[in-house]
């Protein structure tokens, strides 16, 4: 399946389905309205679920007279696509620019900073995949 672009509310709906596995439109509506974010009408959720199904992002099965929906997209893939889009559109592809912006503008806990340092150290130790890949191609 190609990359599917999700709007903010569509993403929230898919998140509910990832969290619950399966849910009716009413259960999705209730979960969204319990989240503390902006309230959403049941008819809006039904419309968005139809749109998501047309995009191939969700599927449904009939259980009696109720449609039960499930996510067809993998969470990691959606996050990767959204992050790549943000990185390219807003930061011109600069990972350092994105990370620097987040560190300057967002609250980051000591534990998160320690985890970031661990990941950076691990990446340095393993070598940069992009650079390593280019070096191998150049030697051939």
XYZ file of C-alpha atoms in Angstrom:
140
model
C 0.000 0.000 0.000
C 1.280 3.465 -0.903
C 1.776 6.240 1.577
C -1.532 7.519 2.933
C -1.748 11.109 4.137
C -3.940 11.576 7.212
C -5.463 14.799 8.440
C -5.324 15.600 12.158
C -8.784 14.217 12.971
C -8.253 11.175 10.750
C -5.016 10.500 12.611
C -6.845 10.734 15.959
C -9.399 8.177 14.749
C -6.713 5.764 13.571
C -4.949 6.193 16.941
C -8.136 5.061 18.707
C -8.237 1.990 16.473
C -4.564 1.224 17.152
C -5.205 1.518 20.897
C -8.377 -0.582 20.913
C -7.742 -2.941 18.033
C -11.381 -2.797 16.914
C -14.187 -0.349 17.640
C -17.592 0.725 16.395
C -18.117 4.285 15.172
C -19.891 5.055 18.471
C -16.947 3.690 20.490
C -14.526 5.781 18.421
C -16.676 8.880 18.997
C -16.818 8.223 22.740
C -13.048 7.664 22.942
C -12.339 10.900 21.071
C -14.701 12.863 23.292
C -13.161 11.386 26.450
C -9.645 12.378 25.341
C -9.966 15.975 26.542
C -9.327 17.362 23.055
C -11.939 19.192 21.004
C -15.322 17.407 20.985
C -16.432 15.703 17.794
C -19.918 14.812 16.533
C -20.792 11.175 15.884
C -21.825 12.025 12.304
C -18.374 13.553 11.729
C -16.686 10.364 12.943
C -18.884 8.277 10.639
C -17.958 10.478 7.664
C -14.253 10.343 8.531
C -14.372 6.557 8.928
C -15.887 6.270 5.419
C -13.128 8.539 4.062
C -10.455 6.504 5.857
C -11.917 3.305 4.455
C -11.881 4.773 0.919
C -8.183 5.613 1.426
C -7.474 2.050 2.553
C -6.484 3.219 6.032
C -9.225 1.329 7.886
C -11.460 -1.636 7.240
C -14.657 -2.889 8.815
C -16.556 -6.061 9.567
C -20.281 -6.300 10.216
C -21.242 -7.620 13.631
C -24.993 -7.834 13.483
C -26.191 -4.365 12.492
C -23.008 -2.673 13.701
C -19.866 -2.049 11.695
C -16.712 -2.673 13.698
C -13.673 -0.822 12.346
C -9.976 -1.688 12.507
C -6.805 0.051 11.342
C -5.187 -1.345 8.210
C -2.171 0.955 8.465
C 0.787 0.111 10.672
C 1.514 2.733 13.326
C 5.269 2.820 12.667
C 4.739 3.365 8.943
C 2.316 6.261 9.500
C 4.720 7.899 11.962
C 7.616 7.453 9.543
C 5.652 9.021 6.675
C 4.439 11.949 8.794
C 7.907 12.573 10.211
C 9.545 12.436 6.794
C 6.950 14.890 5.443
C 7.545 17.307 8.344
C 11.313 16.950 8.014
C 11.281 17.740 4.289
C 8.609 20.465 4.244
C 9.544 22.386 7.373
C 13.232 21.650 7.981
C 14.516 21.133 4.436
C 15.546 17.568 5.264
C 17.793 18.604 8.167
C 17.487 16.101 11.012
C 19.771 18.319 13.108
C 17.494 21.291 12.461
C 14.441 19.338 13.599
C 16.134 18.024 16.747
C 17.595 21.455 17.593
C 14.169 23.052 17.199
C 12.556 20.465 19.472
C 15.256 20.873 22.115
C 14.827 24.668 22.056
C 11.034 24.755 22.104
C 9.819 21.670 23.981
C 10.193 20.501 27.566
C 12.557 17.522 27.539
C 13.040 15.429 30.666
C 16.421 14.309 31.933
C 15.454 10.713 31.113
C 14.606 11.705 27.531
C 17.915 13.552 27.174
C 19.757 10.485 28.488
C 17.910 8.292 25.981
C 18.753 10.706 23.143
C 22.425 10.658 24.144
C 22.372 6.844 24.239
C 20.852 6.713 20.741
C 23.399 9.216 19.386
C 26.289 7.272 20.934
C 24.895 4.028 19.512
C 24.517 5.586 16.062
C 28.084 6.929 16.153
C 29.441 3.550 17.201
C 27.587 1.742 14.430
C 28.518 4.304 11.808
C 26.224 6.461 9.756
C 24.215 4.141 7.490
C 23.947 6.764 4.771
C 27.686 7.453 4.758
C 28.547 3.755 5.062
C 26.244 2.918 2.137
C 27.851 5.586 -0.070
C 31.361 4.405 0.838
C 30.542 0.814 -0.177
C 29.123 1.938 -3.526
C 32.215 4.036 -4.223
C 34.615 1.120 -3.599
C 32.890 -1.268 -6.051
